[in-house]
């Protein structure tokens, strides 16, 4: 009976999709997330993290997130007085863009607003619950629109939550707060300074109003709101770096503001058609800050791969196609999307892949670093990105924050974390002594290392990431942290430690195998070459098959535990052990075995023999002794 | 926004997902519990998952990762036991062969288990398996080899296994 049939029979059974069960789980997770969001704010405040929305002691002010005093916020009756009088804004700590979603309830029973992809409008009524009836629209569906079609709940923390559903399962949720209960009104004092949109467009309230460094008139703010007296003549300013449309749009923001609120380092402008959110300059992190170079957790060591590294790509919008992150911690890699809001980075884990590790290695590395949750919040403070999960805190630093080494600091012997030697030579070459291989040349230009010549017949082992960088890469970014050197081509990060002692002597067994494989014209593959004592293991591909070669000092005869043995003409022995077919032979004082490395189907014996023949001819063997 | 109906996606995948997790965990009750968790995750994130090239691959990958988490497995087992005791009749006892198969597969290392389930139960190709497990195709091949060696040693299978898909 085939394995497929065995598995099918063993897995069979009646099962039906239970939507109610799924519904309960989603609701449970949402309640837990709201509770954790409040707890997270309290924890970050206690840690003194900068840039986090702070709870104030002033009764006249309310923070954006008011954590629960005891337990979760409790529902309260929805009244017309609670709804009317100010617009409701979607929680801006969740959104990462300048234009916030909002809705405003009018006393005449109508409502207006704006979602991410369309303008909102319709009627509202308080019956047994709040019912919104949207006006006719042929515009595309938006998540906020879906949420507004669901159940509304007003809570004693001032939040208004809408939960949309499909077949009774929650699918869209929107949490809104009254604008007039956020922060404090904009005044001449707290408005002064420069504010920046998510696209980096600056708006400065100084002696005059400046947008993108260009003058646009005068401004004042009083009890009636923000007023600007100016014109669009500033568009002709030579200092302008953003496009005309963006600058014009920003001018319209400030000239059509009906209400302005300052919430710590955020400025909220309510205009006729939109709610604009700006950040005070110097307090925000841009997407470019995060994507410029890999972030390294330098306090955590991971043997061969040296340090956990976090890489960001995209614009931080949270869209899967536009914002991706990857955290590599050795055995495990987490990946997903990321959303930037102020100086906080919301990591949404979509998958994690467990690499080729033993269970012990997994446990060990998991203890050093790990993401236990599907959504993790990181804060950025200068050159530090901090992820806190429970009691664990991981601090990352960008590679760009490490100073570039001088030429004198770079020249000399270095060693990979697993002990292989790399030397930057005074004359400009790079040698890897363990493999008698020398790359051509290198040049140092600030924080850039240029490999100028790849050298001839130089096959670097694939043991450490550094060799992958030095062989094919031309331009590397480097940074020196004490006696540790970081190198990256933007995707791969490698580490070298300054060698205080002579480099490790090459393992003769591995040297033997590497040379023979190179002479055969085969490609190394499948597993990292390994040597710990006198023996070595190397994988290689030849004739479309993957082989595993193992070399160890010959002691006594060839392995006695082979069954069904027969001696081949080349002097090797072919037999079977617990893992399959093996060819074994002696060469130059070593016992070498060759077997299949992968098996969707076994390697034909003639292919195995052919590989063994090639290897014997390539190796510096004396007369092959009688294996018996 | 995806045009696919998330409810239909869950209905279509449910049986296959429970089967995979039954083999992976060696326990059908736990597998059903975890499958509901995974489908709830897919539902909750449908705005993102629904527009992926292969929502099925994401769901299977999430299922394997979820099952690998010891803490979740234990609490799911407890919930499953409570459910079995209150709401559901006790499932029919497995045949000796089926239980032996589950035990043999469950004894594999997590990555080996996942590869065997993908290749021989879900009959995914090497490329598709690599996509589910987010690893290189070479890793899939190497892990398959190792898993088959262990299963042969356990006596579950005698001969080299041919896979129906490349």
PDB file of N, CA, C and O in Angstrom, chain A residues 516-574:
ATOM      1  N   UNK A 516      38.399  18.126  -4.722  1.00  0.00           N
ATOM      2  CA  UNK A 516      37.987  17.090  -5.666  1.00  0.00           C
ATOM      3  C   UNK A 516      36.684  17.483  -6.368  1.00  0.00           C
ATOM      4  O   UNK A 516      36.532  17.295  -7.571  1.00  0.00           O
ATOM      5  N   UNK A 517      35.764  18.028  -5.615  1.00  0.00           N
ATOM      6  CA  UNK A 517      34.485  18.427  -6.196  1.00  0.00           C
ATOM      7  C   UNK A 517      34.695  19.536  -7.225  1.00  0.00           C
ATOM      8  O   UNK A 517      34.103  19.546  -8.302  1.00  0.00           O
ATOM      9  N   UNK A 518      35.584  20.456  -6.891  1.00  0.00           N
ATOM     10  CA  UNK A 518      35.872  21.545  -7.823  1.00  0.00           C
ATOM     11  C   UNK A 518      36.535  20.996  -9.087  1.00  0.00           C
ATOM     12  O   UNK A 518      36.203  21.404 -10.210  1.00  0.00           O
ATOM     13  N   UNK A 519      37.431  20.043  -8.928  1.00  0.00           N
ATOM     14  CA  UNK A 519      38.090  19.455 -10.085  1.00  0.00           C
ATOM     15  C   UNK A 519      37.112  18.700 -10.965  1.00  0.00           C
ATOM     16  O   UNK A 519      37.272  18.638 -12.187  1.00  0.00           O
ATOM     17  N   UNK A 520      36.096  18.115 -10.345  1.00  0.00           N
ATOM     18  CA  UNK A 520      35.075  17.390 -11.099  1.00  0.00           C
ATOM     19  C   UNK A 520      34.181  18.343 -11.887  1.00  0.00           C
ATOM     20  O   UNK A 520      33.454  17.926 -12.781  1.00  0.00           O
ATOM     21  N   UNK A 521      34.193  19.602 -11.521  1.00  0.00           N
ATOM     22  CA  UNK A 521      33.272  20.545 -12.144  1.00  0.00           C
ATOM     23  C   UNK A 521      31.885  20.468 -11.555  1.00  0.00           C
ATOM     24  O   UNK A 521      30.918  20.985 -12.132  1.00  0.00           O
ATOM     25  N   UNK A 522      31.767  19.816 -10.401  1.00  0.00           N
ATOM     26  CA  UNK A 522      30.453  19.707  -9.756  1.00  0.00           C
ATOM     27  C   UNK A 522      30.201  20.965  -8.931  1.00  0.00           C
ATOM     28  O   UNK A 522      31.098  21.742  -8.640  1.00  0.00           O
ATOM     29  N   UNK A 523      28.948  21.146  -8.530  1.00  0.00           N
ATOM     30  CA  UNK A 523      28.543  22.302  -7.736  1.00  0.00           C
ATOM     31  C   UNK A 523      28.234  21.857  -6.317  1.00  0.00           C
ATOM     32  O   UNK A 523      27.521  20.880  -6.113  1.00  0.00           O
ATOM     33  N   UNK A 524      28.747  22.586  -5.332  1.00  0.00           N
ATOM     34  CA  UNK A 524      28.360  22.286  -3.952  1.00  0.00           C
ATOM     35  C   UNK A 524      26.888  22.621  -3.763  1.00  0.00           C
ATOM     36  O   UNK A 524      26.364  23.547  -4.375  1.00  0.00           O
ATOM     37  N   UNK A 525      26.261  21.835  -2.882  1.00  0.00           N
ATOM     38  CA  UNK A 525      24.828  22.065  -2.696  1.00  0.00           C
ATOM     39  C   UNK A 525      24.360  21.512  -1.381  1.00  0.00           C
ATOM     40  O   UNK A 525      25.132  20.915  -0.631  1.00  0.00           O
ATOM     41  N   UNK A 526      23.058  21.729  -1.157  1.00  0.00           N
ATOM     42  CA  UNK A 526      22.213  20.941  -0.270  1.00  0.00           C
ATOM     43  C   UNK A 526      22.482  21.143   1.220  1.00  0.00           C
ATOM     44  O   UNK A 526      21.554  21.262   1.990  1.00  0.00           O
ATOM     45  N   UNK A 527      23.716  21.132   1.618  1.00  0.00           N
ATOM     46  CA  UNK A 527      24.000  21.283   3.046  1.00  0.00           C
ATOM     47  C   UNK A 527      25.303  22.038   3.191  1.00  0.00           C
ATOM     48  O   UNK A 527      26.143  22.026   2.303  1.00  0.00           O
ATOM     49  N   UNK A 528      25.437  22.713   4.260  1.00  0.00           N
ATOM     50  CA  UNK A 528      26.667  23.452   4.496  1.00  0.00           C
ATOM     51  C   UNK A 528      27.801  22.470   4.724  1.00  0.00           C
ATOM     52  O   UNK A 528      27.644  21.523   5.486  1.00  0.00           O
ATOM     53  N   UNK A 529      28.959  22.646   4.095  1.00  0.00           N
ATOM     54  CA  UNK A 529      30.090  21.783   4.422  1.00  0.00           C
ATOM     55  C   UNK A 529      30.379  21.897   5.902  1.00  0.00           C
ATOM     56  O   UNK A 529      30.325  22.980   6.467  1.00  0.00           O
ATOM     57  N   UNK A 530      30.647  20.806   6.535  1.00  0.00           N
ATOM     58  CA  UNK A 530      30.832  20.854   7.976  1.00  0.00           C
ATOM     59  C   UNK A 530      32.051  20.049   8.366  1.00  0.00           C
ATOM     60  O   UNK A 530      32.331  18.999   7.790  1.00  0.00           O
ATOM     61  N   UNK A 531      32.766  20.550   9.332  1.00  0.00           N
ATOM     62  CA  UNK A 531      33.844  19.768   9.914  1.00  0.00           C
ATOM     63  C   UNK A 531      33.990  20.217  11.354  1.00  0.00           C
ATOM     64  O   UNK A 531      33.918  21.393  11.670  1.00  0.00           O
ATOM     65  N   UNK A 532      34.100  19.267  12.215  1.00  0.00           N
ATOM     66  CA  UNK A 532      34.245  19.627  13.621  1.00  0.00           C
ATOM     67  C   UNK A 532      35.540  19.083  14.169  1.00  0.00           C
ATOM     68  O   UNK A 532      36.216  19.702  14.939  1.00  0.00           O
ATOM     69  N   UNK A 533      35.909  17.914  13.731  1.00  0.00           N
ATOM     70  CA  UNK A 533      37.158  17.310  14.192  1.00  0.00           C
ATOM     71  C   UNK A 533      37.996  16.956  12.993  1.00  0.00           C
ATOM     72  O   UNK A 533      38.418  17.826  12.252  1.00  0.00           O
ATOM     73  N   UNK A 534      38.174  15.668  12.771  1.00  0.00           N
ATOM     74  CA  UNK A 534      38.995  15.221  11.651  1.00  0.00           C
ATOM     75  C   UNK A 534      38.165  14.830  10.434  1.00  0.00           C
ATOM     76  O   UNK A 534      38.734  14.507   9.403  1.00  0.00           O
ATOM     77  N   UNK A 535      36.849  14.830  10.584  1.00  0.00           N
ATOM     78  CA  UNK A 535      36.012  14.401   9.475  1.00  0.00           C
ATOM     79  C   UNK A 535      35.277  15.588   8.866  1.00  0.00           C
ATOM     80  O   UNK A 535      35.299  16.694   9.399  1.00  0.00           O
ATOM     81  N   UNK A 536      34.620  15.345   7.736  1.00  0.00           N
ATOM     82  CA  UNK A 536      33.925  16.440   7.054  1.00  0.00           C
ATOM     83  C   UNK A 536      32.821  15.884   6.168  1.00  0.00           C
ATOM     84  O   UNK A 536      32.912  14.765   5.668  1.00  0.00           O
ATOM     85  N   UNK A 537      31.788  16.708   5.988  1.00  0.00           N
ATOM     86  CA  UNK A 537      30.664  16.349   5.140  1.00  0.00           C
ATOM     87  C   UNK A 537      30.463  17.447   4.103  1.00  0.00           C
ATOM     88  O   UNK A 537      30.452  18.625   4.447  1.00  0.00           O
ATOM     89  N   UNK A 538      30.290  17.055   2.860  1.00  0.00           N
ATOM     90  CA  UNK A 538      30.082  18.030   1.790  1.00  0.00           C
ATOM     91  C   UNK A 538      29.017  17.504   0.849  1.00  0.00           C
ATOM     92  O   UNK A 538      29.036  16.332   0.468  1.00  0.00           O
ATOM     93  N   UNK A 539      28.076  18.370   0.454  1.00  0.00           N
ATOM     94  CA  UNK A 539      27.081  17.988  -0.536  1.00  0.00           C
ATOM     95  C   UNK A 539      27.436  18.570  -1.888  1.00  0.00           C
ATOM     96  O   UNK A 539      27.997  19.656  -1.975  1.00  0.00           O
ATOM     97  N   UNK A 540      27.130  17.830  -2.950  1.00  0.00           N
ATOM     98  CA  UNK A 540      27.383  18.365  -4.284  1.00  0.00           C
ATOM     99  C   UNK A 540      26.388  17.788  -5.276  1.00  0.00           C
ATOM    100  O   UNK A 540      25.781  16.736  -5.052  1.00  0.00           O
ATOM    101  N   UNK A 541      26.232  18.530  -6.357  1.00  0.00           N
ATOM    102  CA  UNK A 541      25.300  18.135  -7.412  1.00  0.00           C
ATOM    103  C   UNK A 541      26.070  17.767  -8.656  1.00  0.00           C
ATOM    104  O   UNK A 541      26.976  18.496  -9.081  1.00  0.00           O
ATOM    105  N   UNK A 542      25.686  16.628  -9.241  1.00  0.00           N
ATOM    106  CA  UNK A 542      26.340  16.211 -10.479  1.00  0.00           C
ATOM    107  C   UNK A 542      25.359  15.357 -11.254  1.00  0.00           C
ATOM    108  O   UNK A 542      24.611  14.575 -10.661  1.00  0.00           O
ATOM    109  N   UNK A 543      25.365  15.548 -12.582  1.00  0.00           N
ATOM    110  CA  UNK A 543      24.488  14.753 -13.439  1.00  0.00           C
ATOM    111  C   UNK A 543      23.028  14.854 -13.030  1.00  0.00           C
ATOM    112  O   UNK A 543      22.255  13.915 -13.204  1.00  0.00           O
ATOM    113  N   UNK A 544      22.644  15.959 -12.454  1.00  0.00           N
ATOM    114  CA  UNK A 544      21.253  16.161 -12.085  1.00  0.00           C
ATOM    115  C   UNK A 544      20.833  15.530 -10.782  1.00  0.00           C
ATOM    116  O   UNK A 544      19.659  15.576 -10.417  1.00  0.00           O
ATOM    117  N   UNK A 545      21.782  14.922 -10.056  1.00  0.00           N
ATOM    118  CA  UNK A 545      21.465  14.304  -8.774  1.00  0.00           C
ATOM    119  C   UNK A 545      22.275  14.977  -7.669  1.00  0.00           C
ATOM    120  O   UNK A 545      23.333  15.561  -7.911  1.00  0.00           O
ATOM    121  N   UNK A 546      21.763  14.867  -6.479  1.00  0.00           N
ATOM    122  CA  UNK A 546      22.428  15.449  -5.314  1.00  0.00           C
ATOM    123  C   UNK A 546      23.106  14.348  -4.512  1.00  0.00           C
ATOM    124  O   UNK A 546      22.483  13.354  -4.147  1.00  0.00           O
ATOM    125  N   UNK A 547      24.387  14.552  -4.207  1.00  0.00           N
ATOM    126  CA  UNK A 547      25.175  13.559  -3.484  1.00  0.00           C
ATOM    127  C   UNK A 547      25.638  14.128  -2.154  1.00  0.00           C
ATOM    128  O   UNK A 547      25.812  15.327  -1.988  1.00  0.00           O
ATOM    129  N   UNK A 548      25.894  13.201  -1.237  1.00  0.00           N
ATOM    130  CA  UNK A 548      26.465  13.569   0.047  1.00  0.00           C
ATOM    131  C   UNK A 548      27.777  12.823   0.187  1.00  0.00           C
ATOM    132  O   UNK A 548      27.808  11.595   0.163  1.00  0.00           O
ATOM    133  N   UNK A 549      28.864  13.580   0.301  1.00  0.00           N
ATOM    134  CA  UNK A 549      30.172  12.961   0.477  1.00  0.00           C
ATOM    135  C   UNK A 549      30.667  13.145   1.900  1.00  0.00           C
ATOM    136  O   UNK A 549      30.523  14.207   2.488  1.00  0.00           O
ATOM    137  N   UNK A 550      31.221  12.103   2.458  1.00  0.00           N
ATOM    138  CA  UNK A 550      31.717  12.151   3.828  1.00  0.00           C
ATOM    139  C   UNK A 550      33.119  11.588   3.848  1.00  0.00           C
ATOM    140  O   UNK A 550      33.390  10.533   3.272  1.00  0.00           O
ATOM    141  N   UNK A 551      34.040  12.298   4.499  1.00  0.00           N
ATOM    142  CA  UNK A 551      35.430  11.852   4.583  1.00  0.00           C
ATOM    143  C   UNK A 551      35.878  11.838   6.032  1.00  0.00           C
ATOM    144  O   UNK A 551      35.604  12.765   6.789  1.00  0.00           O
ATOM    145  N   UNK A 552      36.584  10.776   6.411  1.00  0.00           N
ATOM    146  CA  UNK A 552      37.103  10.654   7.779  1.00  0.00           C
ATOM    147  C   UNK A 552      38.382   9.836   7.732  1.00  0.00           C
ATOM    148  O   UNK A 552      38.577   9.024   6.814  1.00  0.00           O
ATOM    149  N   UNK A 553      39.286  10.063   8.675  1.00  0.00           N
ATOM    150  CA  UNK A 553      40.512   9.250   8.679  1.00  0.00           C
ATOM    151  C   UNK A 553      40.176   7.762   8.696  1.00  0.00           C
ATOM    152  O   UNK A 553      39.287   7.314   9.433  1.00  0.00           O
ATOM    153  N   UNK A 554      40.905   7.026   7.866  1.00  0.00           N
ATOM    154  CA  UNK A 554      40.641   5.589   7.767  1.00  0.00           C
ATOM    155  C   UNK A 554      41.235   4.865   8.968  1.00  0.00           C
ATOM    156  O   UNK A 554      42.427   4.926   9.211  1.00  0.00           O
ATOM    157  N   UNK A 555      40.404   4.220   9.709  1.00  0.00           N
ATOM    158  CA  UNK A 555      40.834   3.425  10.856  1.00  0.00           C
ATOM    159  C   UNK A 555      40.311   2.020  10.624  1.00  0.00           C
ATOM    160  O   UNK A 555      39.102   1.796  10.548  1.00  0.00           O
ATOM    161  N   UNK A 556      41.225   1.106  10.481  1.00  0.00           N
ATOM    162  CA  UNK A 556      40.801  -0.265  10.216  1.00  0.00           C
ATOM    163  C   UNK A 556      40.292  -0.375   8.796  1.00  0.00           C
ATOM    164  O   UNK A 556      40.765   0.281   7.874  1.00  0.00           O
ATOM    165  N   UNK A 557      39.294  -1.175   8.607  1.00  0.00           N
ATOM    166  CA  UNK A 557      38.766  -1.395   7.264  1.00  0.00           C
ATOM    167  C   UNK A 557      37.591  -0.447   7.022  1.00  0.00           C
ATOM    168  O   UNK A 557      37.208   0.332   7.881  1.00  0.00           O
ATOM    169  N   UNK A 558      37.060  -0.551   5.850  1.00  0.00           N
ATOM    170  CA  UNK A 558      35.875   0.240   5.531  1.00  0.00           C
ATOM    171  C   UNK A 558      34.698  -0.201   6.405  1.00  0.00           C
ATOM    172  O   UNK A 558      34.738  -1.299   6.967  1.00  0.00           O
ATOM    173  N   UNK A 559      33.676   0.658   6.492  1.00  0.00           N
ATOM    174  CA  UNK A 559      32.595   0.405   7.458  1.00  0.00           C
ATOM    175  C   UNK A 559      32.097  -1.024   7.386  1.00  0.00           C
ATOM    176  O   UNK A 559      31.698  -1.494   6.324  1.00  0.00           O
ATOM    177  N   UNK A 560      32.115  -1.749   8.521  1.00  0.00           N
ATOM    178  CA  UNK A 560      31.664  -3.139   8.519  1.00  0.00           C
ATOM    179  C   UNK A 560      30.156  -3.281   8.538  1.00  0.00           C
ATOM    180  O   UNK A 560      29.643  -4.388   8.431  1.00  0.00           O
ATOM    181  N   UNK A 561      29.443  -2.180   8.697  1.00  0.00           N
ATOM    182  CA  UNK A 561      28.005  -2.299   8.876  1.00  0.00           C
ATOM    183  C   UNK A 561      27.246  -2.202   7.554  1.00  0.00           C
ATOM    184  O   UNK A 561      26.054  -1.989   7.542  1.00  0.00           O
ATOM    185  N   UNK A 562      27.949  -2.327   6.442  1.00  0.00           N
ATOM    186  CA  UNK A 562      27.253  -2.360   5.164  1.00  0.00           C
ATOM    187  C   UNK A 562      26.776  -3.781   4.898  1.00  0.00           C
ATOM    188  O   UNK A 562      27.486  -4.747   5.172  1.00  0.00           O
ATOM    189  N   UNK A 563      25.596  -3.880   4.357  1.00  0.00           N
ATOM    190  CA  UNK A 563      25.082  -5.197   3.990  1.00  0.00           C
ATOM    191  C   UNK A 563      24.985  -5.271   2.482  1.00  0.00           C
ATOM    192  O   UNK A 563      25.053  -4.264   1.788  1.00  0.00           O
ATOM    193  N   UNK A 564      24.819  -6.482   1.987  1.00  0.00           N
ATOM    194  CA  UNK A 564      24.673  -6.699   0.539  1.00  0.00           C
ATOM    195  C   UNK A 564      25.808  -6.032  -0.224  1.00  0.00           C
ATOM    196  O   UNK A 564      25.593  -5.324  -1.206  1.00  0.00           O
ATOM    197  N   UNK A 565      27.026  -6.218   0.232  1.00  0.00           N
ATOM    198  CA  UNK A 565      28.151  -5.516  -0.384  1.00  0.00           C
ATOM    199  C   UNK A 565      28.641  -6.230  -1.628  1.00  0.00           C
ATOM    200  O   UNK A 565      28.493  -7.450  -1.784  1.00  0.00           O
ATOM    201  N   UNK A 566      29.214  -5.449  -2.517  1.00  0.00           N
ATOM    202  CA  UNK A 566      29.934  -5.997  -3.665  1.00  0.00           C
ATOM    203  C   UNK A 566      31.039  -5.036  -4.015  1.00  0.00           C
ATOM    204  O   UNK A 566      30.880  -3.813  -3.838  1.00  0.00           O
ATOM    205  N   UNK A 567      32.137  -5.574  -4.464  1.00  0.00           N
ATOM    206  CA  UNK A 567      33.300  -4.755  -4.787  1.00  0.00           C
ATOM    207  C   UNK A 567      33.229  -4.352  -6.240  1.00  0.00           C
ATOM    208  O   UNK A 567      32.998  -5.174  -7.126  1.00  0.00           O
ATOM    209  N   UNK A 568      33.461  -3.065  -6.469  1.00  0.00           N
ATOM    210  CA  UNK A 568      33.391  -2.540  -7.826  1.00  0.00           C
ATOM    211  C   UNK A 568      34.773  -2.555  -8.467  1.00  0.00           C
ATOM    212  O   UNK A 568      35.799  -2.644  -7.775  1.00  0.00           O
ATOM    213  N   UNK A 569      34.800  -2.420  -9.773  1.00  0.00           N
ATOM    214  CA  UNK A 569      36.072  -2.437 -10.489  1.00  0.00           C
ATOM    215  C   UNK A 569      36.999  -1.312 -10.052  1.00  0.00           C
ATOM    216  O   UNK A 569      38.206  -1.445 -10.093  1.00  0.00           O
ATOM    217  N   UNK A 570      36.438  -0.214  -9.651  1.00  0.00           N
ATOM    218  CA  UNK A 570      37.257   0.929  -9.251  1.00  0.00           C
ATOM    219  C   UNK A 570      37.853   0.750  -7.866  1.00  0.00           C
ATOM    220  O   UNK A 570      38.568   1.607  -7.369  1.00  0.00           O
ATOM    221  N   UNK A 571      37.540  -0.363  -7.253  1.00  0.00           N
ATOM    222  CA  UNK A 571      38.089  -0.648  -5.933  1.00  0.00           C
ATOM    223  C   UNK A 571      37.226  -0.192  -4.801  1.00  0.00           C
ATOM    224  O   UNK A 571      37.571  -0.317  -3.636  1.00  0.00           O
ATOM    225  N   UNK A 572      36.071   0.355  -5.116  1.00  0.00           N
ATOM    226  CA  UNK A 572      35.155   0.786  -4.072  1.00  0.00           C
ATOM    227  C   UNK A 572      34.211  -0.347  -3.719  1.00  0.00           C
ATOM    228  O   UNK A 572      34.070  -1.323  -4.447  1.00  0.00           O
ATOM    229  N   UNK A 573      33.558  -0.161  -2.573  1.00  0.00           N
ATOM    230  CA  UNK A 573      32.575  -1.141  -2.108  1.00  0.00           C
ATOM    231  C   UNK A 573      31.201  -0.491  -2.142  1.00  0.00           C
ATOM    232  O   UNK A 573      31.029   0.613  -1.646  1.00  0.00           O
ATOM    233  N   UNK A 574      30.247  -1.180  -2.733  1.00  0.00           N
ATOM    234  CA  UNK A 574      28.883  -0.686  -2.743  1.00  0.00           C
ATOM    235  C   UNK A 574      28.056  -1.568  -1.818  1.00  0.00           C
ATOM    236  O   UNK A 574      28.150  -2.795  -1.875  1.00  0.00           O
TER     237      UNK A 574
END
